[in-house]
Amino acid sequence: MGVTELEVRPYRDSDEQGWVRCRALSFLGSAYYDDVRTEKERYEGPSIELVAESGGDIVGLIDVELEREPGAVCSEREGLGGMIWHIGTHPDHQRRGVASALLEEAERRARSQALVRFEAWTRDDAHVQAWYGSHGFELVDSYLHVYVELDEGLRDLFPVTDGLRPVELFAHYVGDDRDAVKQRFARVHDCVLFERRFAPESTPR
């Protein structure tokens, strides 16, 4: 069942507070729960920035940064792409088609600009990965996000130097022994890249 009176429209500067709140709450129940922003991200190049509004409140959002040359924003794969940096739905409005409506409108706009694919990085939340899969995205790459705490041998890996005392570490693991990394450290996430391909908008003759 869809949300009544849902409007998907371009982001406006006056939406920033609502955008920040919606993003924080939408990520709270995911593996990105501590990825908190205090202001909206800005893009130097072209982008598609949309919000979903219901009852005067921002209940969903999507930001897509667009390429003008293949590989400039997305991975070096065939065709111009758009990277979905942010997509989320307020918890009170989830499972009502908000994210799907945002994705559909973002894709419509991307097609008109000759894009042929979207990419999106996410973590190991089963429901999130299932959502991408149900919307035609395929997994194309992955690595690990690793959080290393002091009591997990952090200073053996990075000793105290010049008065600098590491107390925690966030790292990317791109090696082959992922099982060993997951066994050694308490907080490890699969970071996966999804891609959805679509045909560009046809040019009238």
mmCIF file of C-alpha atoms in Angstrom:
data_model
loop_
_atom_site.group_PDB
_atom_site.id
_atom_site.type_symbol
_atom_site.label_atom_id
_atom_site.label_comp_id
_atom_site.label_asym_id
_atom_site.label_seq_id
_atom_site.Cartn_x
_atom_site.Cartn_y
_atom_site.Cartn_z
ATOM 1 C CA MET A 1 0.000 0.000 0.000
ATOM 2 C CA GLY A 2 1.496 3.345 -1.035
ATOM 3 C CA VAL A 3 1.791 6.474 1.042
ATOM 4 C CA THR A 4 -1.100 8.870 0.470
ATOM 5 C CA GLU A 5 -0.256 12.368 -0.762
ATOM 6 C CA LEU A 6 3.386 11.515 -1.371
ATOM 7 C CA GLU A 7 5.240 14.081 -3.455
ATOM 8 C CA VAL A 8 8.624 13.267 -4.989
ATOM 9 C CA ARG A 9 10.363 16.493 -5.921
ATOM 10 C CA PRO A 10 13.821 18.096 -6.243
ATOM 11 C CA TYR A 11 15.658 18.919 -3.040
ATOM 12 C CA ARG A 12 15.607 22.564 -1.925
ATOM 13 C CA ASP A 13 18.046 24.303 0.423
ATOM 14 C CA SER A 14 15.201 24.777 2.909
ATOM 15 C CA ASP A 15 14.889 20.966 3.145
ATOM 16 C CA GLU A 16 18.308 20.504 4.774
ATOM 17 C CA GLN A 17 17.159 20.039 8.374
ATOM 18 C CA GLY A 18 14.453 17.581 7.342
ATOM 19 C CA TRP A 19 16.920 15.779 5.066
ATOM 20 C CA VAL A 20 19.476 15.367 7.871
ATOM 21 C CA ARG A 21 16.839 14.077 10.300
ATOM 22 C CA CYS A 22 15.338 11.671 7.772
ATOM 23 C CA ARG A 23 18.728 10.260 6.825
ATOM 24 C CA ALA A 24 19.812 9.800 10.454
ATOM 25 C CA LEU A 25 16.612 7.966 11.396
ATOM 26 C CA SER A 26 16.536 5.846 8.242
ATOM 27 C CA PHE A 27 20.105 4.648 8.859
ATOM 28 C CA LEU A 28 19.591 4.046 12.596
ATOM 29 C CA GLY A 29 18.320 0.508 12.156
ATOM 30 C CA SER A 30 21.045 -0.472 9.689
ATOM 31 C CA ALA A 31 24.735 -1.369 9.750
ATOM 32 C CA TYR A 32 25.392 2.315 9.018
ATOM 33 C CA TYR A 33 23.817 3.363 12.337
ATOM 34 C CA ASP A 34 26.830 5.490 13.326
ATOM 35 C CA ASP A 35 27.334 7.178 9.935
ATOM 36 C CA VAL A 36 25.803 10.470 11.078
ATOM 37 C CA ARG A 37 25.878 13.677 9.025
ATOM 38 C CA THR A 38 25.152 17.137 10.411
ATOM 39 C CA GLU A 39 24.594 18.717 7.013
ATOM 40 C CA LYS A 40 23.643 17.611 3.537
ATOM 41 C CA GLU A 41 26.394 16.586 1.168
ATOM 42 C CA ARG A 42 27.119 18.897 -1.759
ATOM 43 C CA TYR A 43 28.349 17.822 -5.207
ATOM 44 C CA GLU A 44 30.723 19.677 -7.508
ATOM 45 C CA GLY A 45 29.387 18.012 -10.641
ATOM 46 C CA PRO A 46 25.895 17.191 -11.905
ATOM 47 C CA SER A 47 23.564 15.302 -9.603
ATOM 48 C CA ILE A 48 19.994 14.207 -9.043
ATOM 49 C CA GLU A 49 18.843 15.176 -5.545
ATOM 50 C CA LEU A 50 15.257 14.297 -4.669
ATOM 51 C CA VAL A 51 13.118 14.128 -1.557
ATOM 52 C CA ALA A 52 9.789 12.503 -0.827
ATOM 53 C CA GLU A 53 7.436 14.743 1.141
ATOM 54 C CA SER A 54 4.265 13.706 2.958
ATOM 55 C CA GLY A 55 2.196 15.929 5.201
ATOM 56 C CA GLY A 56 4.829 18.644 5.044
ATOM 57 C CA ASP A 57 7.612 16.340 6.295
ATOM 58 C CA ILE A 58 10.608 14.869 4.475
ATOM 59 C CA VAL A 59 10.015 11.104 4.622
ATOM 60 C CA GLY A 60 12.511 9.903 2.021
ATOM 61 C CA LEU A 61 15.543 11.002 0.032
ATOM 62 C CA ILE A 62 17.880 9.994 -2.758
ATOM 63 C CA ASP A 63 21.117 11.604 -3.991
ATOM 64 C CA VAL A 64 22.737 10.419 -7.226
ATOM 65 C CA GLU A 65 26.006 11.894 -8.490
ATOM 66 C CA LEU A 66 26.209 11.701 -12.283
ATOM 67 C CA GLU A 67 29.120 10.949 -14.555
ATOM 68 C CA ARG A 68 30.050 12.857 -17.667
ATOM 69 C CA GLU A 69 32.865 10.394 -18.420
ATOM 70 C CA PRO A 70 32.800 6.654 -17.620
ATOM 71 C CA GLY A 71 34.744 5.876 -14.453
ATOM 72 C CA ALA A 72 34.745 9.466 -13.166
ATOM 73 C CA VAL A 73 32.330 8.733 -10.289
ATOM 74 C CA CYS A 74 31.425 5.058 -10.534
ATOM 75 C CA SER A 75 33.603 2.001 -11.097
ATOM 76 C CA GLU A 76 35.185 1.608 -14.510
ATOM 77 C CA ARG A 77 32.428 -0.353 -16.156
ATOM 78 C CA GLU A 78 30.718 0.105 -19.494
ATOM 79 C CA GLY A 79 28.538 3.166 -19.930
ATOM 80 C CA LEU A 80 27.842 6.371 -18.037
ATOM 81 C CA GLY A 81 26.756 5.765 -14.467
ATOM 82 C CA GLY A 82 25.253 7.489 -11.489
ATOM 83 C CA MET A 83 26.371 6.740 -7.927
ATOM 84 C CA ILE A 84 23.609 6.567 -5.328
ATOM 85 C CA TRP A 85 25.379 8.125 -2.350
ATOM 86 C CA HIS A 86 22.306 8.469 -0.154
ATOM 87 C CA ILE A 87 18.923 6.752 -0.184
ATOM 88 C CA GLY A 88 16.675 6.349 2.813
ATOM 89 C CA THR A 89 13.137 6.326 4.159
ATOM 90 C CA HIS A 90 11.967 7.575 7.544
ATOM 91 C CA PRO A 91 11.193 4.529 9.766
ATOM 92 C CA ASP A 92 7.537 5.575 10.152
ATOM 93 C CA HIS A 93 7.101 5.396 6.370
ATOM 94 C CA GLN A 94 9.142 2.330 5.426
ATOM 95 C CA ARG A 95 7.683 -0.557 3.386
ATOM 96 C CA ARG A 96 5.210 1.796 1.725
ATOM 97 C CA GLY A 97 6.958 2.326 -1.603
ATOM 98 C CA VAL A 98 8.734 5.585 -0.770
ATOM 99 C CA ALA A 99 12.228 4.433 -1.773
ATOM 100 C CA SER A 100 10.841 2.773 -4.894
ATOM 101 C CA ALA A 101 9.154 6.019 -5.949
ATOM 102 C CA LEU A 102 12.394 7.937 -5.400
ATOM 103 C CA LEU A 103 14.414 5.400 -7.381
ATOM 104 C CA GLU A 104 11.898 5.432 -10.246
ATOM 105 C CA GLU A 105 12.003 9.220 -10.546
ATOM 106 C CA ALA A 106 15.807 9.319 -10.237
ATOM 107 C CA GLU A 107 16.094 6.741 -13.013
ATOM 108 C CA ARG A 108 13.684 8.667 -15.234
ATOM 109 C CA ARG A 109 15.834 11.780 -14.844
ATOM 110 C CA ALA A 110 19.059 9.816 -15.364
ATOM 111 C CA ARG A 111 17.780 8.279 -18.594
ATOM 112 C CA SER A 112 17.116 11.750 -19.997
ATOM 113 C CA GLN A 113 20.808 12.555 -19.403
ATOM 114 C CA ALA A 114 22.094 9.499 -21.294
ATOM 115 C CA LEU A 115 22.992 7.443 -18.231
ATOM 116 C CA VAL A 116 22.696 3.671 -18.549
ATOM 117 C CA ARG A 117 23.310 2.445 -15.008
ATOM 118 C CA PHE A 118 23.203 3.175 -11.288
ATOM 119 C CA GLU A 119 25.678 1.980 -8.684
ATOM 120 C CA ALA A 120 25.185 1.829 -4.923
ATOM 121 C CA TRP A 121 27.425 0.703 -2.076
ATOM 122 C CA THR A 122 25.807 -0.824 0.989
ATOM 123 C CA ARG A 123 26.639 -3.141 3.876
ATOM 124 C CA ASP A 124 25.480 -6.549 5.044
ATOM 125 C CA ASP A 125 21.879 -5.742 5.967
ATOM 126 C CA ALA A 126 19.836 -8.580 4.499
ATOM 127 C CA HIS A 127 16.686 -6.477 4.025
ATOM 128 C CA VAL A 128 18.618 -3.713 2.251
ATOM 129 C CA GLN A 129 20.359 -6.132 -0.092
ATOM 130 C CA ALA A 130 17.011 -7.832 -0.760
ATOM 131 C CA TRP A 131 15.511 -4.449 -1.681
ATOM 132 C CA TYR A 132 18.269 -3.762 -4.187
ATOM 133 C CA GLY A 133 17.893 -7.252 -5.629
ATOM 134 C CA SER A 134 14.143 -6.822 -6.018
ATOM 135 C CA HIS A 135 14.736 -3.610 -7.967
ATOM 136 C CA GLY A 136 17.029 -5.142 -10.560
ATOM 137 C CA PHE A 137 20.405 -4.466 -8.951
ATOM 138 C CA GLU A 138 23.137 -7.090 -9.150
ATOM 139 C CA LEU A 139 26.133 -7.492 -6.833
ATOM 140 C CA VAL A 140 29.321 -6.694 -8.754
ATOM 141 C CA ASP A 141 32.047 -6.142 -6.126
ATOM 142 C CA SER A 142 32.776 -6.258 -2.394
ATOM 143 C CA TYR A 143 35.378 -5.811 0.331
ATOM 144 C CA LEU A 144 35.323 -5.517 4.144
ATOM 145 C CA HIS A 145 34.809 -2.607 6.518
ATOM 146 C CA VAL A 146 36.781 -3.398 9.672
ATOM 147 C CA TYR A 147 36.563 -1.641 13.042
ATOM 148 C CA VAL A 148 39.546 -2.366 15.300
ATOM 149 C CA GLU A 149 39.292 -1.582 19.019
ATOM 150 C CA LEU A 150 42.092 -1.042 21.521
ATOM 151 C CA ASP A 151 41.583 -4.452 23.144
ATOM 152 C CA GLU A 152 41.777 -6.196 19.764
ATOM 153 C CA GLY A 153 45.489 -5.558 19.302
ATOM 154 C CA LEU A 154 45.188 -2.121 17.717
ATOM 155 C CA ARG A 155 48.533 -0.918 19.051
ATOM 156 C CA ASP A 156 50.259 -4.047 17.825
ATOM 157 C CA LEU A 157 49.140 -3.073 14.349
ATOM 158 C CA PHE A 158 49.770 0.664 14.839
ATOM 159 C CA PRO A 159 52.143 1.336 17.753
ATOM 160 C CA VAL A 160 52.335 4.626 19.622
ATOM 161 C CA THR A 161 54.504 7.024 17.645
ATOM 162 C CA ASP A 162 55.437 10.667 18.226
ATOM 163 C CA GLY A 163 52.929 10.887 21.061
ATOM 164 C CA LEU A 164 50.054 9.688 18.873
ATOM 165 C CA ARG A 165 48.058 6.993 20.663
ATOM 166 C CA PRO A 166 45.504 5.192 18.464
ATOM 167 C CA VAL A 167 42.350 4.175 20.364
ATOM 168 C CA GLU A 168 40.219 2.815 17.525
ATOM 169 C CA LEU A 169 40.558 2.262 13.792
ATOM 170 C CA PHE A 170 38.300 2.050 10.764
ATOM 171 C CA ALA A 171 39.893 0.193 7.855
ATOM 172 C CA HIS A 172 39.171 -1.391 4.473
ATOM 173 C CA TYR A 173 40.239 -5.006 3.940
ATOM 174 C CA VAL A 174 40.692 -6.014 0.303
ATOM 175 C CA GLY A 175 42.692 -9.212 0.861
ATOM 176 C CA ASP A 176 41.664 -12.812 0.277
ATOM 177 C CA ASP A 177 41.382 -14.159 3.852
ATOM 178 C CA ARG A 178 38.105 -12.530 4.838
ATOM 179 C CA ASP A 179 37.077 -15.328 7.185
ATOM 180 C CA ALA A 180 40.189 -14.789 9.300
ATOM 181 C CA VAL A 181 39.479 -11.069 9.545
ATOM 182 C CA LYS A 182 35.891 -11.703 10.585
ATOM 183 C CA GLN A 183 37.037 -14.149 13.265
ATOM 184 C CA ARG A 184 39.684 -11.784 14.652
ATOM 185 C CA PHE A 185 37.663 -8.586 14.976
ATOM 186 C CA ALA A 186 34.234 -8.118 16.534
ATOM 187 C CA ARG A 187 32.816 -5.570 14.109
ATOM 188 C CA VAL A 188 33.354 -6.394 10.466
ATOM 189 C CA HIS A 189 30.932 -5.613 7.635
ATOM 190 C CA ASP A 190 30.749 -6.796 4.056
ATOM 191 C CA CYS A 191 30.684 -3.652 1.926
ATOM 192 C CA VAL A 192 29.067 -4.532 -1.382
ATOM 193 C CA LEU A 193 28.601 -2.740 -4.681
ATOM 194 C CA PHE A 194 25.323 -3.155 -6.536
ATOM 195 C CA GLU A 195 24.660 -2.120 -10.126
ATOM 196 C CA ARG A 196 21.415 -1.652 -12.007
ATOM 197 C CA ARG A 197 21.495 -1.203 -15.779
ATOM 198 C CA PHE A 198 18.781 0.455 -17.814
ATOM 199 C CA ALA A 199 18.362 1.719 -21.357
ATOM 200 C CA PRO A 200 18.882 5.454 -21.931
ATOM 201 C CA GLU A 201 15.940 7.517 -23.049
ATOM 202 C CA SER A 202 15.500 7.238 -26.803
ATOM 203 C CA THR A 203 16.105 10.405 -28.809
ATOM 204 C CA PRO A 204 13.132 11.447 -30.987
ATOM 205 C CA ARG A 205 13.902 11.443 -34.717
#
